[in-house]
Amino acid sequence: AQSVSQHNHHVILSEAASLELGCNYSYGGTVNLFWYVQYPGQHLQLLLKYFSGDPLVKGIKGFEAEFIKSKFSFNLRKPSVQWSDTAEYFCAATNFGNEKLTFGTGTRLTIIP
Amino acid sequence: GAGVSQTPSNKVTEKGKYVELRCDPISGHTALYWYRQSLGQGPEFLIYFQGTGAADDSGLPNDRFFAVRPEGSVSTLKIQRTERGDSAVYLCASSPGSSTDIQYFGAGTRLSVL
């Protein structure tokens, strides 16, 4: 069955620390990968996406993610976090041509000023 | 409107009652999705419309759940004989309709079944 795993449930960092959130997927065929963010009291918003091409994708607010096919991974990174990055982060995937998203359980990120 | 609109934002009902949740997608978006997010979990797919028809309803948990989109715009998710386990946030998303489009999410309806 198709699945997405996020092993970090809650991450606490100080401002200016580097961030890496793990995401692994189990999908056959061509996969599309996404990171969504949900800031407190707000709706889900897209951070970045990978469909094809350069496996290193850059998104909004200085976030990037790397698609490593051999590891079935799509980890999210940011070199220096800010207090405003406090939010819940969801990794998601679809098969090409099948648009329903499968989400991971999410990672709650808390940034300490 | 500028984004996906969901009403009501909160709904409290009693076990056994019928509820309807409404989603107003971004204008011009042909694809519409319903997801359910339980506490501590990521959103789970329920049903996907392309235009007026349900292209994939494989995520609906049982026959108490039903959704319609009669004119290809607004959609209503209907839950009959609600159970306490139906308590969750119900999310709606829309997209322009191709397989490379991203989904834009609404703020959700928080359903509480007492």
PDB file of C-alpha atoms in Angstrom, chain A residues 1-55:
ATOM      1  CA  ALA A   1       0.000   0.000   0.000  1.00  0.00           C
ATOM      2  CA  GLN A   2       1.109   3.551  -0.634  1.00  0.00           C
ATOM      3  CA  SER A   3       2.343   5.294   2.475  1.00  0.00           C
ATOM      4  CA  VAL A   4       4.325   8.277   3.702  1.00  0.00           C
ATOM      5  CA  SER A   5       6.321   8.195   6.943  1.00  0.00           C
ATOM      6  CA  GLN A   6       7.522  11.051   9.052  1.00  0.00           C
ATOM      7  CA  HIS A   7       9.560   9.781  11.966  1.00  0.00           C
ATOM      8  CA  ASN A   8      10.068  13.081  13.776  1.00  0.00           C
ATOM      9  CA  HIS A   9       6.868  13.800  15.667  1.00  0.00           C
ATOM     10  CA  HIS A  10       8.021  16.896  17.563  1.00  0.00           C
ATOM     11  CA  VAL A  11      11.214  18.829  16.957  1.00  0.00           C
ATOM     12  CA  ILE A  12      12.373  21.682  19.174  1.00  0.00           C
ATOM     13  CA  LEU A  13      15.140  23.978  17.967  1.00  0.00           C
ATOM     14  CA  SER A  14      16.640  27.320  18.878  1.00  0.00           C
ATOM     15  CA  GLU A  15      16.558  30.179  16.405  1.00  0.00           C
ATOM     16  CA  ALA A  16      19.367  30.046  13.806  1.00  0.00           C
ATOM     17  CA  ALA A  17      19.741  26.274  14.170  1.00  0.00           C
ATOM     18  CA  SER A  18      19.707  24.131  11.039  1.00  0.00           C
ATOM     19  CA  LEU A  19      16.670  21.988  10.335  1.00  0.00           C
ATOM     20  CA  GLU A  20      16.164  18.648   8.664  1.00  0.00           C
ATOM     21  CA  LEU A  21      12.817  16.844   8.796  1.00  0.00           C
ATOM     22  CA  GLY A  22      12.661  13.298   7.516  1.00  0.00           C
ATOM     23  CA  CYS A  23      10.147  11.937   5.027  1.00  0.00           C
ATOM     24  CA  ASN A  24      10.098   8.467   3.481  1.00  0.00           C
ATOM     25  CA  TYR A  25       7.572   7.151   1.017  1.00  0.00           C
ATOM     26  CA  SER A  26       6.458   3.787  -0.194  1.00  0.00           C
ATOM     27  CA  TYR A  27       5.096   4.138  -3.714  1.00  0.00           C
ATOM     28  CA  GLY A  28       5.383   2.274  -6.970  1.00  0.00           C
ATOM     29  CA  GLY A  29       5.695   4.079 -10.254  1.00  0.00           C
ATOM     30  CA  THR A  30       6.310   7.760 -10.796  1.00  0.00           C
ATOM     31  CA  VAL A  31       5.828   9.708  -7.599  1.00  0.00           C
ATOM     32  CA  ASN A  32       5.122  13.379  -6.981  1.00  0.00           C
ATOM     33  CA  LEU A  33       6.241  14.706  -3.588  1.00  0.00           C
ATOM     34  CA  PHE A  34       5.159  17.700  -1.524  1.00  0.00           C
ATOM     35  CA  TRP A  35       5.796  19.465   1.729  1.00  0.00           C
ATOM     36  CA  TYR A  36       2.884  21.385   3.226  1.00  0.00           C
ATOM     37  CA  VAL A  37       3.027  23.637   6.280  1.00  0.00           C
ATOM     38  CA  GLN A  38       0.280  24.593   8.713  1.00  0.00           C
ATOM     39  CA  TYR A  39       1.022  27.651  10.831  1.00  0.00           C
ATOM     40  CA  PRO A  40      -0.949  27.991  14.085  1.00  0.00           C
ATOM     41  CA  GLY A  41      -4.553  28.872  13.294  1.00  0.00           C
ATOM     42  CA  GLN A  42      -4.032  28.780   9.536  1.00  0.00           C
ATOM     43  CA  HIS A  43      -4.824  26.380   6.705  1.00  0.00           C
ATOM     44  CA  LEU A  44      -2.404  24.034   4.966  1.00  0.00           C
ATOM     45  CA  GLN A  45      -0.080  25.808   2.536  1.00  0.00           C
ATOM     46  CA  LEU A  46       2.345  24.381   0.003  1.00  0.00           C
ATOM     47  CA  LEU A  47       6.031  24.850   0.856  1.00  0.00           C
ATOM     48  CA  LEU A  48       7.502  23.072  -2.137  1.00  0.00           C
ATOM     49  CA  LYS A  49       6.931  20.241  -4.592  1.00  0.00           C
ATOM     50  CA  TYR A  50       8.867  17.759  -6.697  1.00  0.00           C
ATOM     51  CA  PHE A  51       7.501  16.358  -9.941  1.00  0.00           C
ATOM     52  CA  SER A  52      10.619  15.670 -12.026  1.00  0.00           C
ATOM     53  CA  GLY A  53      13.998  17.123 -12.972  1.00  0.00           C
ATOM     54  CA  ASP A  54      16.492  18.531 -10.483  1.00  0.00           C
ATOM     55  CA  PRO A  55      16.094  16.459  -7.292  1.00  0.00           C
TER      56      PRO A  55
END
